[in-house]
Tab-separated table of C-alpha atoms in Angstrom:
chain	number	residue	atom	x	y	z
A	1	UNK	CA	15.349	-48.949	36.727
A	2	UNK	CA	15.447	-52.695	37.361
A	3	UNK	CA	13.128	-52.146	40.276
A	4	UNK	CA	10.437	-50.613	38.139
A	5	UNK	CA	10.382	-53.356	35.501
A	6	UNK	CA	7.041	-55.131	35.399
A	7	UNK	CA	5.365	-52.569	37.608
A	8	UNK	CA	2.230	-50.805	36.426
A	9	UNK	CA	2.378	-47.081	36.355
A	10	UNK	CA	-0.751	-45.321	37.485
A	11	UNK	CA	-1.266	-41.671	36.624
A	12	UNK	CA	-3.795	-39.356	38.107
A	13	UNK	CA	-6.359	-38.174	35.555
A	14	UNK	CA	-5.633	-34.705	34.231
A	15	UNK	CA	-8.584	-32.382	34.249
A	16	UNK	CA	-8.972	-30.569	30.936
A	17	UNK	CA	-10.480	-27.153	30.804
A	18	UNK	CA	-12.861	-26.274	27.982
A	19	UNK	CA	-13.178	-22.697	26.885
A	20	UNK	CA	-15.770	-21.368	24.479
A	21	UNK	CA	-14.693	-19.123	21.622
A	22	UNK	CA	-15.785	-15.549	22.144
A	23	UNK	CA	-15.194	-12.160	20.626
A	24	UNK	CA	-13.010	-9.765	22.578
A	25	UNK	CA	-12.839	-6.017	22.230
A	26	UNK	CA	-9.577	-4.342	21.294
A	27	UNK	CA	-9.707	-2.449	24.562
A	28	UNK	CA	-12.234	-2.292	27.348
A	29	UNK	CA	-12.992	1.376	27.184
A	30	UNK	CA	-10.069	2.142	29.480
A	31	UNK	CA	-8.719	4.774	27.089
A	32	UNK	CA	-12.058	6.121	25.901
A	33	UNK	CA	-11.962	9.862	25.424
A	34	UNK	CA	-8.185	10.068	25.772
A	35	UNK	CA	-7.504	10.279	22.050
A	36	UNK	CA	-5.665	6.940	21.979
A	37	UNK	CA	-8.592	4.594	22.651
A	38	UNK	CA	-9.884	2.204	20.008
A	39	UNK	CA	-13.047	4.205	19.347
A	40	UNK	CA	-11.090	7.482	19.372
A	41	UNK	CA	-8.710	6.230	16.706
A	42	UNK	CA	-10.925	4.009	14.583
A	43	UNK	CA	-14.492	5.091	15.251
A	44	UNK	CA	-16.276	5.729	11.958
A	45	UNK	CA	-13.272	4.645	9.860
A	46	UNK	CA	-14.329	2.451	6.934
A	47	UNK	CA	-10.848	0.956	6.546
A	48	UNK	CA	-11.280	-1.442	9.472
A	49	UNK	CA	-14.216	-3.158	7.760
A	50	UNK	CA	-14.239	-4.783	4.321
A	51	UNK	CA	-17.946	-4.048	3.976
A	52	UNK	CA	-17.441	-0.445	5.058
A	53	UNK	CA	-14.496	0.011	2.716
A	54	UNK	CA	-16.445	-1.416	-0.206
A	55	UNK	CA	-19.374	0.910	0.427
A	56	UNK	CA	-17.030	3.910	0.682
A	57	UNK	CA	-15.301	3.078	-2.623
A	58	UNK	CA	-18.677	2.507	-4.265
A	59	UNK	CA	-19.655	6.083	-3.413
A	60	UNK	CA	-16.945	7.229	-5.840
A	61	UNK	CA	-17.904	4.574	-8.381
A	62	UNK	CA	-14.824	2.473	-7.544
A	63	UNK	CA	-14.904	-1.291	-7.170
A	64	UNK	CA	-13.600	-3.139	-4.125
A	65	UNK	CA	-11.233	-5.861	-5.262
A	66	UNK	CA	-12.865	-7.387	-8.371
A	67	UNK	CA	-16.475	-6.868	-7.341
A	68	UNK	CA	-18.848	-4.658	-9.303
A	69	UNK	CA	-20.193	-1.649	-7.478
A	70	UNK	CA	-23.700	-2.002	-6.107
A	71	UNK	CA	-25.009	0.127	-8.973
A	72	UNK	CA	-23.125	-1.871	-11.621
A	73	UNK	CA	-24.322	-5.141	-10.087
A	74	UNK	CA	-27.952	-4.015	-10.184
A	75	UNK	CA	-27.548	-3.081	-13.844
A	76	UNK	CA	-26.571	-6.626	-14.904
A	77	UNK	CA	-28.801	-8.464	-12.425
A	78	UNK	CA	-28.518	-12.045	-11.185
A	79	UNK	CA	-26.607	-14.542	-13.308
A	80	UNK	CA	-29.019	-16.111	-15.834
A	81	UNK	CA	-31.882	-14.630	-13.782
A	82	UNK	CA	-31.679	-17.636	-11.463
A	83	UNK	CA	-33.592	-17.405	-8.179
A	84	UNK	CA	-31.999	-17.016	-4.774
A	85	UNK	CA	-33.213	-16.938	-1.202
A	86	UNK	CA	-32.289	-15.476	2.169
A	87	UNK	CA	-31.820	-17.585	5.283
A	88	UNK	CA	-31.076	-16.767	8.892
A	89	UNK	CA	-27.963	-18.707	9.907
A	90	UNK	CA	-26.665	-19.162	13.470
A	91	UNK	CA	-23.890	-16.684	14.387
A	92	UNK	CA	-23.798	-15.289	10.831
A	93	UNK	CA	-27.335	-13.947	10.694
A	94	UNK	CA	-29.268	-13.057	7.545
A	95	UNK	CA	-27.444	-14.534	4.546
A	96	UNK	CA	-28.267	-14.580	0.837
A	97	UNK	CA	-27.789	-17.869	-1.005
A	98	UNK	CA	-28.014	-17.739	-4.772
A	99	UNK	CA	-26.337	-16.579	-7.990
A	100	UNK	CA	-24.162	-13.419	-7.902
A	101	UNK	CA	-24.883	-10.261	-9.856
A	102	UNK	CA	-22.412	-10.681	-12.727
A	103	UNK	CA	-22.547	-10.508	-16.520
A	104	UNK	CA	-21.303	-14.045	-17.217
A	105	UNK	CA	-20.217	-17.305	-15.650
A	106	UNK	CA	-16.622	-16.345	-16.491
A	107	UNK	CA	-16.893	-13.228	-14.373
A	108	UNK	CA	-18.459	-15.274	-11.571
A	109	UNK	CA	-15.428	-17.594	-11.369
A	110	UNK	CA	-12.999	-14.698	-11.729
A	111	UNK	CA	-11.630	-15.062	-15.278
A	112	UNK	CA	-13.079	-11.780	-16.581
A	113	UNK	CA	-13.683	-10.032	-13.253
A	114	UNK	CA	-11.816	-6.735	-12.963
A	115	UNK	CA	-11.532	-3.689	-10.741
A	116	UNK	CA	-10.617	-1.594	-13.786
A	117	UNK	CA	-13.973	0.043	-14.409
A	118	UNK	CA	-14.532	3.524	-15.868
A	119	UNK	CA	-14.092	5.265	-12.501
A	120	UNK	CA	-10.750	3.553	-11.845
A	121	UNK	CA	-9.472	4.449	-15.306
A	122	UNK	CA	-10.293	8.076	-14.648
A	123	UNK	CA	-8.380	7.931	-11.357
A	124	UNK	CA	-5.330	6.562	-13.188
A	125	UNK	CA	-5.486	9.417	-15.699
A	126	UNK	CA	-5.688	11.935	-12.842
A	127	UNK	CA	-2.646	10.359	-11.187
A	128	UNK	CA	-0.687	10.488	-14.462
A	129	UNK	CA	-1.487	14.181	-14.810
A	130	UNK	CA	-0.505	14.791	-11.186
A	131	UNK	CA	2.857	13.082	-11.698
A	132	UNK	CA	3.471	15.163	-14.838
A	133	UNK	CA	3.028	18.483	-13.072
A	134	UNK	CA	4.268	17.663	-9.581
A	135	UNK	CA	6.648	20.218	-8.109
A	136	UNK	CA	7.960	17.735	-5.536
A	137	UNK	CA	9.746	14.495	-6.220
A	138	UNK	CA	11.175	11.662	-4.178
A	139	UNK	CA	11.780	12.654	-0.531
A	140	UNK	CA	10.276	16.082	-1.308
A	141	UNK	CA	13.137	16.851	-3.675
A	142	UNK	CA	12.864	18.638	-7.044
A	143	UNK	CA	10.056	17.488	-9.318
A	144	UNK	CA	9.233	18.285	-12.925
A	145	UNK	CA	12.033	20.858	-13.256
A	146	UNK	CA	14.742	18.174	-13.209
A	147	UNK	CA	13.094	15.852	-15.713
A	148	UNK	CA	14.873	17.310	-18.740
A	149	UNK	CA	18.243	16.552	-17.116
A	150	UNK	CA	17.202	13.011	-16.337
A	151	UNK	CA	15.914	12.486	-19.886
A	152	UNK	CA	19.263	13.609	-21.271
A	153	UNK	CA	21.264	11.520	-18.792
A	154	UNK	CA	19.234	8.298	-18.611
A	155	UNK	CA	16.916	8.391	-21.607
A	156	UNK	CA	13.737	8.781	-19.583
A	157	UNK	CA	12.450	11.326	-17.064
A	158	UNK	CA	12.653	10.719	-13.350
A	159	UNK	CA	9.295	9.741	-11.995
A	160	UNK	CA	7.710	12.096	-9.519
A	161	UNK	CA	4.452	12.263	-7.665
A	162	UNK	CA	3.543	12.102	-4.014
A	163	UNK	CA	7.060	11.392	-2.821
A	164	UNK	CA	7.561	8.393	-5.087
A	165	UNK	CA	6.423	6.795	-8.326
A	166	UNK	CA	3.069	6.045	-9.871
A	167	UNK	CA	2.381	3.023	-12.048
A	168	UNK	CA	-0.654	3.255	-14.337
A	169	UNK	CA	-1.202	-0.425	-15.045
A	170	UNK	CA	-1.906	-1.129	-18.718
A	171	UNK	CA	-4.914	-3.450	-19.008
A	172	UNK	CA	-6.950	-4.787	-21.895
A	173	UNK	CA	-10.057	-3.238	-20.312
A	174	UNK	CA	-8.598	0.292	-20.575
A	175	UNK	CA	-10.364	2.564	-23.044
A	176	UNK	CA	-7.111	4.406	-23.767
A	177	UNK	CA	-3.428	3.530	-23.269
A	178	UNK	CA	-2.099	4.121	-19.772
A	179	UNK	CA	1.631	3.596	-20.334
A	180	UNK	CA	2.632	1.797	-17.139
A	181	UNK	CA	5.386	3.841	-15.477
A	182	UNK	CA	5.059	6.395	-18.300
A	183	UNK	CA	8.776	6.471	-18.980
A	184	UNK	CA	8.325	5.911	-22.714
A	185	UNK	CA	10.035	2.517	-22.600
A	186	UNK	CA	8.456	-0.909	-22.807
A	187	UNK	CA	8.187	-3.899	-25.119
A	188	UNK	CA	5.935	-6.656	-26.383
A	189	UNK	CA	6.814	-10.358	-26.393
A	190	UNK	CA	3.497	-11.743	-27.684
A	191	UNK	CA	0.330	-10.495	-29.409
A	192	UNK	CA	-1.749	-8.218	-27.205
A	193	UNK	CA	-4.985	-6.195	-27.624
A	194	UNK	CA	-4.627	-2.898	-29.503
A	195	UNK	CA	-5.121	-0.716	-26.419
A	196	UNK	CA	-2.314	-2.598	-24.640
A	197	UNK	CA	-0.051	-2.342	-27.679
A	198	UNK	CA	-0.479	1.433	-27.703
A	199	UNK	CA	0.860	1.498	-24.139
A	200	UNK	CA	3.906	-0.535	-25.124
A	201	UNK	CA	6.900	-0.351	-27.448
A	202	UNK	CA	6.086	1.977	-30.371
A	203	UNK	CA	2.624	2.916	-29.113
A	204	UNK	CA	1.572	6.444	-28.216
A	205	UNK	CA	2.260	5.729	-24.534
A	206	UNK	CA	5.390	3.610	-25.071
A	207	UNK	CA	8.572	4.483	-26.997
A	208	UNK	CA	6.328	6.245	-29.474
A	209	UNK	CA	5.513	9.039	-27.057
A	210	UNK	CA	9.059	10.370	-27.438
A	211	UNK	CA	8.677	10.548	-31.201
A	212	UNK	CA	5.204	12.036	-31.148
A	213	UNK	CA	6.034	14.599	-28.465
A	214	UNK	CA	5.475	16.141	-26.145
A	215	UNK	CA	6.186	13.206	-23.861
A	216	UNK	CA	4.182	12.420	-20.756
A	217	UNK	CA	6.060	15.078	-18.827
A	218	UNK	CA	5.504	17.816	-21.384
A	219	UNK	CA	9.080	17.822	-22.673
A	220	UNK	CA	9.643	18.390	-26.409
A	221	UNK	CA	9.968	15.321	-28.651
A	222	UNK	CA	13.338	13.642	-28.889
A	223	UNK	CA	15.078	12.163	-31.910
A	224	UNK	CA	15.641	8.468	-31.376
């Protein structure tokens, strides 16, 4: 207003409140022993910890993300045999600082790192076999028994498995072709490694599986 022009406004200082960061529990033990408490539901479960999950997968020889298993890492040793050291850091605790256990600098920066080790390839083969013989399909409907009808109607069998589909990713690190969705249909748009080519187009796990017969689902070969 005109009355307030030229007047100095004085504000009372606002007191700010500082709070320190702290870790809070998911619950405070209020539901302990009831079956719905945090410890009741998650106690001993590796899936709530990345470290725990990695150790659990390593027991079966499987890698967590792109990291070698502890056994595989020990086999290759530290990168270029460079030294490392352990320090005790505030809040974090004992921490190793030094080169990782990888086979090359390219693996260290992620270019050649892979989760597709021998154990994972075996798991993919098991899943392919399970999908081939499954008696239940999508939404617990018919499984392998309706594949012949689907092959005749659509040109490829309906995928079955644990209520859905399974995709066996085709990678250059595979020792044998995986075939992707294993429908006997795929293509190549640029040069690829031999093992990938066999999982595509005319390869034994691509279109070629229908010619070679029996296809992935055990059906007799089809004339294309």
